[in-house]
CSV table of C-alpha atoms in Angstrom, one decimal:
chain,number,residue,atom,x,y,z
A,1,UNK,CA,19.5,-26.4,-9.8
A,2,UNK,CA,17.4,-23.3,-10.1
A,3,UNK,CA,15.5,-21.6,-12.8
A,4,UNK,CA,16.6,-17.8,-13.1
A,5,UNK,CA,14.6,-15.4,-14.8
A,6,UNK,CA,15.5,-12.0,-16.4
A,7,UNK,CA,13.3,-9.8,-17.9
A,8,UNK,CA,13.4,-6.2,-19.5
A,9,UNK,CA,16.6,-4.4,-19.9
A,10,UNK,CA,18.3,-7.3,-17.5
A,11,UNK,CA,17.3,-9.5,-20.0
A,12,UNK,CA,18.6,-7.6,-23.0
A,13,UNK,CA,22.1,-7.0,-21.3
A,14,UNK,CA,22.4,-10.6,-20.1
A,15,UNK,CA,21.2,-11.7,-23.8
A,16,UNK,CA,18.8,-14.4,-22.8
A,17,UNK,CA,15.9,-14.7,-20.9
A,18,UNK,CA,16.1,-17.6,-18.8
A,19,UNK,CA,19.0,-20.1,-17.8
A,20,UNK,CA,18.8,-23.0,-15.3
A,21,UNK,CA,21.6,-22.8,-12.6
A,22,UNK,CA,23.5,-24.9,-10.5
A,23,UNK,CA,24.7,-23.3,-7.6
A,24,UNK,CA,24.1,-23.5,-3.4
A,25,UNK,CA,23.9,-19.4,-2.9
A,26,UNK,CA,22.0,-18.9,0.5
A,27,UNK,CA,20.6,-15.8,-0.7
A,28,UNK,CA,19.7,-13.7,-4.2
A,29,UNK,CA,23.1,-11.4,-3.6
A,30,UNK,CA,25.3,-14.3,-3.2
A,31,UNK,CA,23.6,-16.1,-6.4
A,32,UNK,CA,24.1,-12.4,-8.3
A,33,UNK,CA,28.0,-12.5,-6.9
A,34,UNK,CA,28.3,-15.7,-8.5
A,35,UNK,CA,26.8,-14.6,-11.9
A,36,UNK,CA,28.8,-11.6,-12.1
A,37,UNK,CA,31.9,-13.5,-11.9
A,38,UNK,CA,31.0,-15.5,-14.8
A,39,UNK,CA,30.9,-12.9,-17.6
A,40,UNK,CA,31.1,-8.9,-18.2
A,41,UNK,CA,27.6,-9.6,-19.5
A,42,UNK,CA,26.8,-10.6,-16.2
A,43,UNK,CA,28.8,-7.7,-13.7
A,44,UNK,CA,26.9,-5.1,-16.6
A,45,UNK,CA,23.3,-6.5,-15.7
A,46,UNK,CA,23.9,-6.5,-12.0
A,47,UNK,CA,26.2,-3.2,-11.8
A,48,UNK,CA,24.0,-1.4,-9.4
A,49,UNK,CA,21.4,-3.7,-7.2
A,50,UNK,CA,20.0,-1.1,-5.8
A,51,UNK,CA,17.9,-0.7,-9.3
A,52,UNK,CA,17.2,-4.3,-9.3
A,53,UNK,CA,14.2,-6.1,-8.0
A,54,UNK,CA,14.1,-9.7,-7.2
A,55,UNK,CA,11.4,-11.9,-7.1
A,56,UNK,CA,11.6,-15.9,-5.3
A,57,UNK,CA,9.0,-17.7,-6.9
A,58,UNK,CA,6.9,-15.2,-8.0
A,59,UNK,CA,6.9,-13.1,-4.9
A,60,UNK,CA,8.7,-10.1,-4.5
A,61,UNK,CA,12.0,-10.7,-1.9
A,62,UNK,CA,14.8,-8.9,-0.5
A,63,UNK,CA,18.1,-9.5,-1.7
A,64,UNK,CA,19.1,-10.9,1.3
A,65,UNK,CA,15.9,-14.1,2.0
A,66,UNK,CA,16.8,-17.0,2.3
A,67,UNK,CA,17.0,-19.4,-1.1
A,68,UNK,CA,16.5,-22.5,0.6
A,69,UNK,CA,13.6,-24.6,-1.5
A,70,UNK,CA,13.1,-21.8,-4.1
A,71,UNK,CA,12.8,-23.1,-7.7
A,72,UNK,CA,12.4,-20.1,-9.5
A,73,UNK,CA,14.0,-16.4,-9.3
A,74,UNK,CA,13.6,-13.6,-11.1
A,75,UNK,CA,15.5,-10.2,-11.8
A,76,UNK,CA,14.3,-7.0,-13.3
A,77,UNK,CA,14.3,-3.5,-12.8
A,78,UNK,CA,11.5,-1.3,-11.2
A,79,UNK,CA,7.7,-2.3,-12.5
A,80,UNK,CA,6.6,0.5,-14.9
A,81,UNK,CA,3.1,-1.0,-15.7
A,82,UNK,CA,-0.4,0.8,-15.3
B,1,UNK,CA,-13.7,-10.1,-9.0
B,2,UNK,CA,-12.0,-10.5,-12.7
B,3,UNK,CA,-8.7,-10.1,-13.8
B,4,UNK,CA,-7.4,-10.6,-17.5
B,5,UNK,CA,-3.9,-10.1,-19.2
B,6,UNK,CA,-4.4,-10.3,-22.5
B,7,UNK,CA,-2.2,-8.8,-25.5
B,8,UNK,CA,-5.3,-8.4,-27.4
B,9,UNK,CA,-7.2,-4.5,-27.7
B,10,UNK,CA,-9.9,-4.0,-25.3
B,11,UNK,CA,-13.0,-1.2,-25.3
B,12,UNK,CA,-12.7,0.3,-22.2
B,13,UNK,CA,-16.1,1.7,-22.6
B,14,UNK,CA,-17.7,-1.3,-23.3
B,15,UNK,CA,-16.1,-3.1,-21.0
B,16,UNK,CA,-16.8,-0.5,-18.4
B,17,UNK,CA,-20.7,-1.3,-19.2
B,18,UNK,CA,-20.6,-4.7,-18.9
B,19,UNK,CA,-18.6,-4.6,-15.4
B,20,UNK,CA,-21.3,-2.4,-14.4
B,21,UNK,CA,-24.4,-4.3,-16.1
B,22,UNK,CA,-26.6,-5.9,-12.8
B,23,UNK,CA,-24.7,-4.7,-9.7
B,24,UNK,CA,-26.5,-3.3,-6.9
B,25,UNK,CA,-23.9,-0.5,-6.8
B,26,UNK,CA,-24.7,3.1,-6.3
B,27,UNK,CA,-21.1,4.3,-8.1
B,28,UNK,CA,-18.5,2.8,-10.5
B,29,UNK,CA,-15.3,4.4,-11.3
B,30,UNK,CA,-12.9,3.4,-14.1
B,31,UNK,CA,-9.5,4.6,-15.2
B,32,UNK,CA,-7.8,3.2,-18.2
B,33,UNK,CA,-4.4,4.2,-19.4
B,34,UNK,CA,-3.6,4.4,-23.0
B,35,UNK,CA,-0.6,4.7,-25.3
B,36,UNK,CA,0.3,8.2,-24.9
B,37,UNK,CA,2.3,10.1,-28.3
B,38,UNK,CA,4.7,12.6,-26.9
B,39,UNK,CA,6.0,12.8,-30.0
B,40,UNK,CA,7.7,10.2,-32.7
B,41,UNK,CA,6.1,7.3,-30.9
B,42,UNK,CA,5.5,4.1,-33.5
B,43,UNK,CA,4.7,1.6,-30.5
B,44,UNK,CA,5.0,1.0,-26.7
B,45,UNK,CA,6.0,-1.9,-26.2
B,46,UNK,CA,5.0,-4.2,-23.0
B,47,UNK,CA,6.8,-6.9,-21.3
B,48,UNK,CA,5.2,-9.0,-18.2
B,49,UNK,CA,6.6,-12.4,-15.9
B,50,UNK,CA,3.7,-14.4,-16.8
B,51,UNK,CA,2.5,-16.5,-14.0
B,52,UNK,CA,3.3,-14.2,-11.2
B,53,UNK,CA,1.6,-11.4,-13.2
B,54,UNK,CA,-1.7,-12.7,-12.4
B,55,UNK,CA,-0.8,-13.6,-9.2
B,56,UNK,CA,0.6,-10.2,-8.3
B,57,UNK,CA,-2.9,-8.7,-9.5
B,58,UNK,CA,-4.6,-10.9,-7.9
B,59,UNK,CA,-2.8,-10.4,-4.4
B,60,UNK,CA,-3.7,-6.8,-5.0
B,61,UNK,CA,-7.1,-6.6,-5.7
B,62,UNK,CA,-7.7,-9.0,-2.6
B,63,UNK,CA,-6.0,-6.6,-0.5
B,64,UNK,CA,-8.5,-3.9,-1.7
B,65,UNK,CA,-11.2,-6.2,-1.2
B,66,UNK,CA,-10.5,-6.3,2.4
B,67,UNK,CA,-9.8,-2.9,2.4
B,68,UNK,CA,-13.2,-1.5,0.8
B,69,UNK,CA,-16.8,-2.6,0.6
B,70,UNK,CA,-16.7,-3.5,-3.1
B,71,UNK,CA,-19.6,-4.9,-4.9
B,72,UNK,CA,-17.2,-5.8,-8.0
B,73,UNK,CA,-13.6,-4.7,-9.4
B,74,UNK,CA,-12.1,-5.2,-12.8
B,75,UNK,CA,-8.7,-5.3,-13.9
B,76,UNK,CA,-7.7,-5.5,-17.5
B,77,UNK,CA,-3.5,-5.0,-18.6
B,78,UNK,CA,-2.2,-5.9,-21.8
B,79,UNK,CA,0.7,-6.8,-22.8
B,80,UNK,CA,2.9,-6.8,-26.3
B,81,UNK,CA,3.2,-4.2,-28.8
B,82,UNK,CA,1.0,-1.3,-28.7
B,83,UNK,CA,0.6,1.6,-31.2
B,84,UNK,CA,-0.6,5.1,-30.0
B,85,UNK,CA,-4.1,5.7,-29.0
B,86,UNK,CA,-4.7,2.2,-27.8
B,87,UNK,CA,-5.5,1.3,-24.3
B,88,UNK,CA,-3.2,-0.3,-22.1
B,89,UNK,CA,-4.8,-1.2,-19.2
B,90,UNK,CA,-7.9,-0.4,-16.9
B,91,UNK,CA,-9.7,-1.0,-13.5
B,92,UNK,CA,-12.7,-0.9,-12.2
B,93,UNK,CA,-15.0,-0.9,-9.2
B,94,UNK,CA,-18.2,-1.0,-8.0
B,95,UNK,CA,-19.4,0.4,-4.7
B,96,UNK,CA,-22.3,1.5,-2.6
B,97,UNK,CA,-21.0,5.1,-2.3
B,98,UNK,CA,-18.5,7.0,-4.2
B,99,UNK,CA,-15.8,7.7,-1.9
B,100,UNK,CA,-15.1,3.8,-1.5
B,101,UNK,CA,-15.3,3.6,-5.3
B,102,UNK,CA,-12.4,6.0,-5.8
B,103,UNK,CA,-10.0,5.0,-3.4
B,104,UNK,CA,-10.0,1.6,-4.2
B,105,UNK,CA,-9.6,1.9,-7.5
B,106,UNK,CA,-6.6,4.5,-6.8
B,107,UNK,CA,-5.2,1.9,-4.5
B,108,UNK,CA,-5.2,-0.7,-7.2
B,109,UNK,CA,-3.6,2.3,-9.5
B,110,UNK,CA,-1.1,2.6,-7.2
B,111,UNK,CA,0.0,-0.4,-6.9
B,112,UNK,CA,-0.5,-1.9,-10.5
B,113,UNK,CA,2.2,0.8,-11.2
B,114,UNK,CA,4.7,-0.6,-9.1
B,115,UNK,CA,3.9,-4.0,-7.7
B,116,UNK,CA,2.6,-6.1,-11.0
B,117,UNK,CA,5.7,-7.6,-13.3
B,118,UNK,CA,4.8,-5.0,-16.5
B,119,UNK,CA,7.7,-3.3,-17.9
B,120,UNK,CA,7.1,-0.6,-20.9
B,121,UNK,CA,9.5,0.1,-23.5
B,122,UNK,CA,8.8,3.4,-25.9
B,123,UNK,CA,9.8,2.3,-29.7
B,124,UNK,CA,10.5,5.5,-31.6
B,125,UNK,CA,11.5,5.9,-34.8
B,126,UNK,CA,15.1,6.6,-33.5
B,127,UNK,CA,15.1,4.2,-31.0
B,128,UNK,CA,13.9,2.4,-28.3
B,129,UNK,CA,14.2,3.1,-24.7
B,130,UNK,CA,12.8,1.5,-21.2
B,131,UNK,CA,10.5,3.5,-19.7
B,132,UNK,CA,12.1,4.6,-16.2
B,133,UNK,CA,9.9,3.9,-12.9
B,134,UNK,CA,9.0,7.5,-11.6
B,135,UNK,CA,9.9,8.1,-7.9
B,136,UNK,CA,6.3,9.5,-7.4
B,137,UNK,CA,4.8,6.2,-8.5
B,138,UNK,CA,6.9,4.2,-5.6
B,139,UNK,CA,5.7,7.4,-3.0
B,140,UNK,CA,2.0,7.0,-3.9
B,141,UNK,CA,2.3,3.6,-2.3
B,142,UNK,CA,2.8,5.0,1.2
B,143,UNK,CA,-0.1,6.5,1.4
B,144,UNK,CA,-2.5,3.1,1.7
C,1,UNK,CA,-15.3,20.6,-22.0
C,2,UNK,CA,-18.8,19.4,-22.2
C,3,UNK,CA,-21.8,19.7,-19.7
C,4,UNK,CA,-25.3,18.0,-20.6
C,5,UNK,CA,-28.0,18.1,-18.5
C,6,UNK,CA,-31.2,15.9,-19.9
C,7,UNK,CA,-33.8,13.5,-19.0
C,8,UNK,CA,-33.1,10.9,-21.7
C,9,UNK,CA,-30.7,7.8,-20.7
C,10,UNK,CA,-27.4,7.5,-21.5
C,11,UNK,CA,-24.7,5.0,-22.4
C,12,UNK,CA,-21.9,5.1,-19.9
C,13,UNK,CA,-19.4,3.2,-21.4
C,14,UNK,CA,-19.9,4.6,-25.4
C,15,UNK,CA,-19.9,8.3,-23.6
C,16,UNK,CA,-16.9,7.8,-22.0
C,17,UNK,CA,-15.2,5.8,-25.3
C,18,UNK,CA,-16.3,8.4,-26.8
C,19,UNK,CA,-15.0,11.1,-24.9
C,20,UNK,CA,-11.4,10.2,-25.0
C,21,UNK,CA,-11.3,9.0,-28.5
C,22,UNK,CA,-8.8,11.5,-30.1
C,23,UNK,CA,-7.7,12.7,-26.7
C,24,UNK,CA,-4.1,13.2,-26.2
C,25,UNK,CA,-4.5,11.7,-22.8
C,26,UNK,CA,-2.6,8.5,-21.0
C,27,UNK,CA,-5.4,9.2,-18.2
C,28,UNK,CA,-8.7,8.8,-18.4
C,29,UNK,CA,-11.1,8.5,-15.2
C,30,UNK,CA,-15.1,8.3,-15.1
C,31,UNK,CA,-17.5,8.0,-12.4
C,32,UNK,CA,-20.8,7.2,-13.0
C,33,UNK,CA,-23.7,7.2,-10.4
C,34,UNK,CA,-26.1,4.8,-11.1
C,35,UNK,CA,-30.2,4.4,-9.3
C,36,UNK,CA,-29.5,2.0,-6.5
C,37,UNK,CA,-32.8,-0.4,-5.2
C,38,UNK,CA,-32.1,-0.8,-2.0
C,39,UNK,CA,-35.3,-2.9,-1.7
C,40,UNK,CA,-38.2,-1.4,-2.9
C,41,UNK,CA,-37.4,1.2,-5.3
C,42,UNK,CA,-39.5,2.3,-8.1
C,43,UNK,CA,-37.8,4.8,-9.3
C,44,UNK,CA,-35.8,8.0,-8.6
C,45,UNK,CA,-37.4,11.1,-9.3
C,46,UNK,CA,-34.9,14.1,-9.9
C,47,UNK,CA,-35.8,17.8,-9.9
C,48,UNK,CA,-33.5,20.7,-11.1
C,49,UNK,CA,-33.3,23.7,-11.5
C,50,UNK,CA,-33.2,25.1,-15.2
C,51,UNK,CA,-30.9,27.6,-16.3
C,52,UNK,CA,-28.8,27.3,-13.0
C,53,UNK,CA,-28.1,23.6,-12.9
C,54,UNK,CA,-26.1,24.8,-16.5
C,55,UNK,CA,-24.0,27.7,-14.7
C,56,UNK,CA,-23.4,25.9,-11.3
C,57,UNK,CA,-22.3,23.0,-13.6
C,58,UNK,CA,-20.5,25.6,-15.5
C,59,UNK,CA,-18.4,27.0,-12.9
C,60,UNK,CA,-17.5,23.6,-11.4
C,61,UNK,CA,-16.2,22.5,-14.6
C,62,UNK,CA,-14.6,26.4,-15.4
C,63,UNK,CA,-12.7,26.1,-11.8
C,64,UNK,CA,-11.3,21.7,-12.2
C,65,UNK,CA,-9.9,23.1,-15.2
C,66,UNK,CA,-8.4,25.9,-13.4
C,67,UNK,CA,-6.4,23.5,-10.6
C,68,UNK,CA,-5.6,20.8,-13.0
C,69,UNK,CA,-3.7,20.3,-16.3
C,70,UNK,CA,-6.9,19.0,-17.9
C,71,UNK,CA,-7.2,17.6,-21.5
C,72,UNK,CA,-11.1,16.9,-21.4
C,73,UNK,CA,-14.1,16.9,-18.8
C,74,UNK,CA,-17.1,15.6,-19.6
C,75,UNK,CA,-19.9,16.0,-17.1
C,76,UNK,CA,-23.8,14.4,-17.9
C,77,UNK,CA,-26.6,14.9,-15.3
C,78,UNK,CA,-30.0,13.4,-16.0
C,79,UNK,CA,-33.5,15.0,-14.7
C,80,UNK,CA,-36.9,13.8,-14.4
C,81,UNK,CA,-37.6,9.8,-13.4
C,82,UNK,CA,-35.4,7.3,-13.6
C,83,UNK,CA,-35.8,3.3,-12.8
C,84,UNK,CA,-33.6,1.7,-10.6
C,85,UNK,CA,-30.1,0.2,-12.4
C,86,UNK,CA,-30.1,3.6,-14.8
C,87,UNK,CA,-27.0,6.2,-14.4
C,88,UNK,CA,-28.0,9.4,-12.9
C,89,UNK,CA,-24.7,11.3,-14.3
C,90,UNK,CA,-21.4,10.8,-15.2
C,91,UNK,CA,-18.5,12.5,-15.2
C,92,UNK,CA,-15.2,11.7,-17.3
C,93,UNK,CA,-11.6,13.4,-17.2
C,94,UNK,CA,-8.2,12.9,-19.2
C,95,UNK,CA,-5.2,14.2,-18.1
C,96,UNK,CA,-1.9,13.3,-18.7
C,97,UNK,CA,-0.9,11.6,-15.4
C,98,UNK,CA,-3.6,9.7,-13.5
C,99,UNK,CA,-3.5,11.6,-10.5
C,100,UNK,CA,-4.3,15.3,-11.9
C,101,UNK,CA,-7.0,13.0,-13.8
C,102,UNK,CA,-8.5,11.2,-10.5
C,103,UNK,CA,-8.3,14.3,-8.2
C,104,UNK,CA,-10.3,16.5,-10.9
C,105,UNK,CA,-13.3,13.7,-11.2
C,106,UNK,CA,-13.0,13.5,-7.5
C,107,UNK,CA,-13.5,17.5,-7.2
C,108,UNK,CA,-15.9,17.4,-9.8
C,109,UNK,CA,-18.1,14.6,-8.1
C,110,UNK,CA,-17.6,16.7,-4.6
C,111,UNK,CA,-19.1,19.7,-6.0
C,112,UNK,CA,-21.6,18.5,-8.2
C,113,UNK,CA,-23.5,16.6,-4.8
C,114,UNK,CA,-23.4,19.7,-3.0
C,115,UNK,CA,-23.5,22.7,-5.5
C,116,UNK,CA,-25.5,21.4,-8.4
C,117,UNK,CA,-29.3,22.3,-7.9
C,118,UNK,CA,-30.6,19.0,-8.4
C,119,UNK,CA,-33.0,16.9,-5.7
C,120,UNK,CA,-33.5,13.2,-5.4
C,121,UNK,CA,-37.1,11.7,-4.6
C,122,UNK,CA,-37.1,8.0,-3.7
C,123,UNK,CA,-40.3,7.0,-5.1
C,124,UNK,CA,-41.4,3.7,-3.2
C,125,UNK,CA,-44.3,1.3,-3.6
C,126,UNK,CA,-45.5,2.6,0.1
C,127,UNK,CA,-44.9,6.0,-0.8
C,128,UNK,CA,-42.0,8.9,-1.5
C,129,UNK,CA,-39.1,10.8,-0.1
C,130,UNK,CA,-36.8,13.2,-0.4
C,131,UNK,CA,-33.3,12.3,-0.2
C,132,UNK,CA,-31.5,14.1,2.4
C,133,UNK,CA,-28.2,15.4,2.3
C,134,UNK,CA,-25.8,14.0,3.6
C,135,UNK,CA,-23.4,15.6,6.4
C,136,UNK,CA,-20.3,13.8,5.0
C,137,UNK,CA,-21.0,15.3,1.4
C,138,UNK,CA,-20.7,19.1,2.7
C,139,UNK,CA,-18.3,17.7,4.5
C,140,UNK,CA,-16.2,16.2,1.3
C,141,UNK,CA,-16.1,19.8,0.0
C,142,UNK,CA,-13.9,21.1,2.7
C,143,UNK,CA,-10.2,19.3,1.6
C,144,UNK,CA,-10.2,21.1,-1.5
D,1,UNK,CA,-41.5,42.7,-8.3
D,2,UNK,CA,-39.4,39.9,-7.9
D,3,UNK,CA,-39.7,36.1,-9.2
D,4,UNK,CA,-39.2,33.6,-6.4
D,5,UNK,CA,-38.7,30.0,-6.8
D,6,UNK,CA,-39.4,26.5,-4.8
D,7,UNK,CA,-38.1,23.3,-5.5
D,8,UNK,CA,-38.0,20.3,-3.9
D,9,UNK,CA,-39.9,20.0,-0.3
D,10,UNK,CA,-40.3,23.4,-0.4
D,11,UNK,CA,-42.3,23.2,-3.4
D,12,UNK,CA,-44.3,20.9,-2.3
D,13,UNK,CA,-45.3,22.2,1.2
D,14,UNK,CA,-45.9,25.9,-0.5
D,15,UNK,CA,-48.3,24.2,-3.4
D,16,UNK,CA,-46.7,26.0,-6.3
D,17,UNK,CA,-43.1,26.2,-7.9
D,18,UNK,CA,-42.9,30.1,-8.6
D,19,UNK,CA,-44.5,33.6,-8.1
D,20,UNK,CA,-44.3,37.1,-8.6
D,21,UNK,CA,-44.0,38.9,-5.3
D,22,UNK,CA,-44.4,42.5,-4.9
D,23,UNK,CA,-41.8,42.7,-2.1
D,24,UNK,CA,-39.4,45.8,-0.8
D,25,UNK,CA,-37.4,43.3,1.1
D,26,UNK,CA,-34.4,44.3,2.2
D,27,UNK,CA,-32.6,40.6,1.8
D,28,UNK,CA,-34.2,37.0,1.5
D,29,UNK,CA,-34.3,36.6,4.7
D,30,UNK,CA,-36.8,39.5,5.2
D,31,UNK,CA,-38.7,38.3,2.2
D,32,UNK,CA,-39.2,34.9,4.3
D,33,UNK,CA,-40.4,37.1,6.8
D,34,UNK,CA,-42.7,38.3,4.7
D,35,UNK,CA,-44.3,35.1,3.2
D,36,UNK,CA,-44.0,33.5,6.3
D,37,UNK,CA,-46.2,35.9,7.5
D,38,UNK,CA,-49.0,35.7,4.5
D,39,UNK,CA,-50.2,32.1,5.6
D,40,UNK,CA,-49.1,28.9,7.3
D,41,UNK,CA,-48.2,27.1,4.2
D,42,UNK,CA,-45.2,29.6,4.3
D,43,UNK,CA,-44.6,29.1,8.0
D,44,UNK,CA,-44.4,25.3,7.4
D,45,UNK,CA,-41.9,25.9,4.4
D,46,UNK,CA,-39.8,28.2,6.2
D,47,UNK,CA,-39.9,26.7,10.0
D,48,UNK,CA,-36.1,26.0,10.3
D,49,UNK,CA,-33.9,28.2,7.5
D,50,UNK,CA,-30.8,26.3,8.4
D,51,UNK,CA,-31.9,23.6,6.2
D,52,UNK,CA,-32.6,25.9,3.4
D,53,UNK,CA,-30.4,27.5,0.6
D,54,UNK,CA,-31.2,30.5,-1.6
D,55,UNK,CA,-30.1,31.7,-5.0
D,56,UNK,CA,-30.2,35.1,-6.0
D,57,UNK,CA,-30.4,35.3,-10.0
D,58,UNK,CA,-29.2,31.5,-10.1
D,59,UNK,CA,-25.9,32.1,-8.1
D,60,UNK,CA,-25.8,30.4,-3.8
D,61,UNK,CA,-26.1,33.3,-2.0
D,62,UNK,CA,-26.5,34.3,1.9
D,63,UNK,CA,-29.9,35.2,3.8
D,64,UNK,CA,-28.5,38.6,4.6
D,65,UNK,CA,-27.1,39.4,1.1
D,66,UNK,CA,-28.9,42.5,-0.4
D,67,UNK,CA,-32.0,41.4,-3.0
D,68,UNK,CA,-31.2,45.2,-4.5
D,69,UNK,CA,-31.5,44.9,-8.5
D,70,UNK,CA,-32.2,40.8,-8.2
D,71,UNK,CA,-34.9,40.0,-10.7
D,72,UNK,CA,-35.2,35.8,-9.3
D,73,UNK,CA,-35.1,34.5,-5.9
D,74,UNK,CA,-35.0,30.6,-5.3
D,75,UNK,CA,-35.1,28.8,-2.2
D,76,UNK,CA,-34.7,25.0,-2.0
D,77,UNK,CA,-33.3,22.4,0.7
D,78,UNK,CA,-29.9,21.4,0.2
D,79,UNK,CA,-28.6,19.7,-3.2
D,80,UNK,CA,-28.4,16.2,-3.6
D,81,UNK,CA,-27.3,15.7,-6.9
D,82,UNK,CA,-24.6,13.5,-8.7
């Protein structure tokens, strides 16, 4: 089980703004293949990565790090603070 | 070092006096950003991850730290609902000459913009809308 | 655009409140040089020059405004002799993006060390001194 | 006539902050030449020009710029303002 996170307009597509998750994705894209196959909701939020961010355990990541012993990832778009 | 995230409104002068109030430093630079009104604008409304928000920040302003000889830096960003006018965030530092003032406080600009978990959304009276990360913000980064 | 050049302290922080109250601006920089002690220090002693300190301050001011897309500039130089911890000047900017707002406080500061016609006197316990210049502020003047 | 100023260290060595000169200098640097020459409190002021500055009627200027029609010359070391 993992805690997954989604915040600004991820969050408002997906309709929620956290879920826990049982899955054994290696990685952040295999964990977002799984999600998208779930719902439209799902395939809408994640349409296009490469304006996605993800963050493993607070820390920004790559798509493609390891998820072995994370317990909490996040998705969102681009920072627009400052 | 300080760091606060705080929904509530902030004097950026004030505060700027009381960062400076009793350090040895020659030169103190502040920015602040505020709600900017391009036109129709009722709020802007500001999202943040909390936990790794103050992390993030705080990652950041050790990395400047290291990077200049700082006698004290300040970083204030709120978050919530925000009507025109009002500040959103700020930093400050504190050095021995100016130059080291202003480039770490541009550094910790730079990457408050696109390294700390703050999204903006613009509510207008038509609408709202996500505020879109600006290319320019992620190229100021490779200049540090 | 405002230029004040006086003997009497100032606030740092309700100047530079004050300055961008009302301003259109999402970008608002100051700098503020304050009397450092290094050890020692009675006070600063600061000579000018009357009537020129206005237009070299003038100018300075007339040619930031001319290179960037400036909503405000606010620049404050004090005179005559000031006890360590006091600011010496500040300047302020707003602009609409930060960057046009720190590169015109950066070119104001720039100028103002080495074009303004004021001197610094160290006045010490043991004795006084002029301030010299510094290489690396004639220097500064050269990337613009 | 001309009004010439001193500020700073070259104040202080030359004793007094301002004077009317009766001068038919050419440029300031002639003028030096011509205080320098008056007394040793001049000489002492003026020993090395290249860590001097002049204004002609408030406005940086060069030694070899023309003092024709300039009512106030000011000589100083260099700024350290801000």
């Amino acid at each position: 089980m993992i805690d997954v996170l989604y915040f600004a307009w991820v969050r408002e597509r997906i309709g929620l703004p956290r879920e826990r998750v049982e899955t054994s994705a290696a990685t952040p894209r295999d964990l977002v293949a799984e999600l998208v196959a779930r719902e439209d909701r799902y395939a809408l939020a994640f349409a296009d990565l490469s304006a996605l961010r993800v963050a493993l355990d607070q820390d920004l990541a790559d798509f493609d790090a390891p998820l072995a012993g994370v317990r909490e990832v996040a998705f969102f778009p681009p920072m627009t603070g400052g | 070092m300080t760091v606060r995230v705080q929904s509530a409104p902030f004097d950026f002068g004030a505060e700027g006096a009381a960062f400076a109030a009793g350090l040895p430093s020659g030169a103190v630079v502040t920015f602040t950003g505020l709600v900017r009104d391009p036109g129709g604008l009722v709020a802007m409304e500001i999202e943040h991850y909390p936990g790794m928000t103050e992390r993030a920040i705080g990652a950041i302003v050790a990395e400047a730290t290291a990077r200049w000889s700082l006698d004290g830096a300040l970083v204030i960003h709120r978050h919530g609902r925000l009507p025109p006018g009002e500040p959103i965030m700020m930093v400050a530092t504190a050095a021995r000459h100016r130059a080291e003032a202003f480039q770490a406080a541009e550094f910790l600009m730079d990457y408050l913009k696109s390294r700390a978990p703050f999204w903006k959304k613009e509510i207008g009276a038509d609408g709202e809308e996500w505020v879109a990360a600006r290319d320019a913000d992620e190229d100021a980064l490779s200049r540090w």
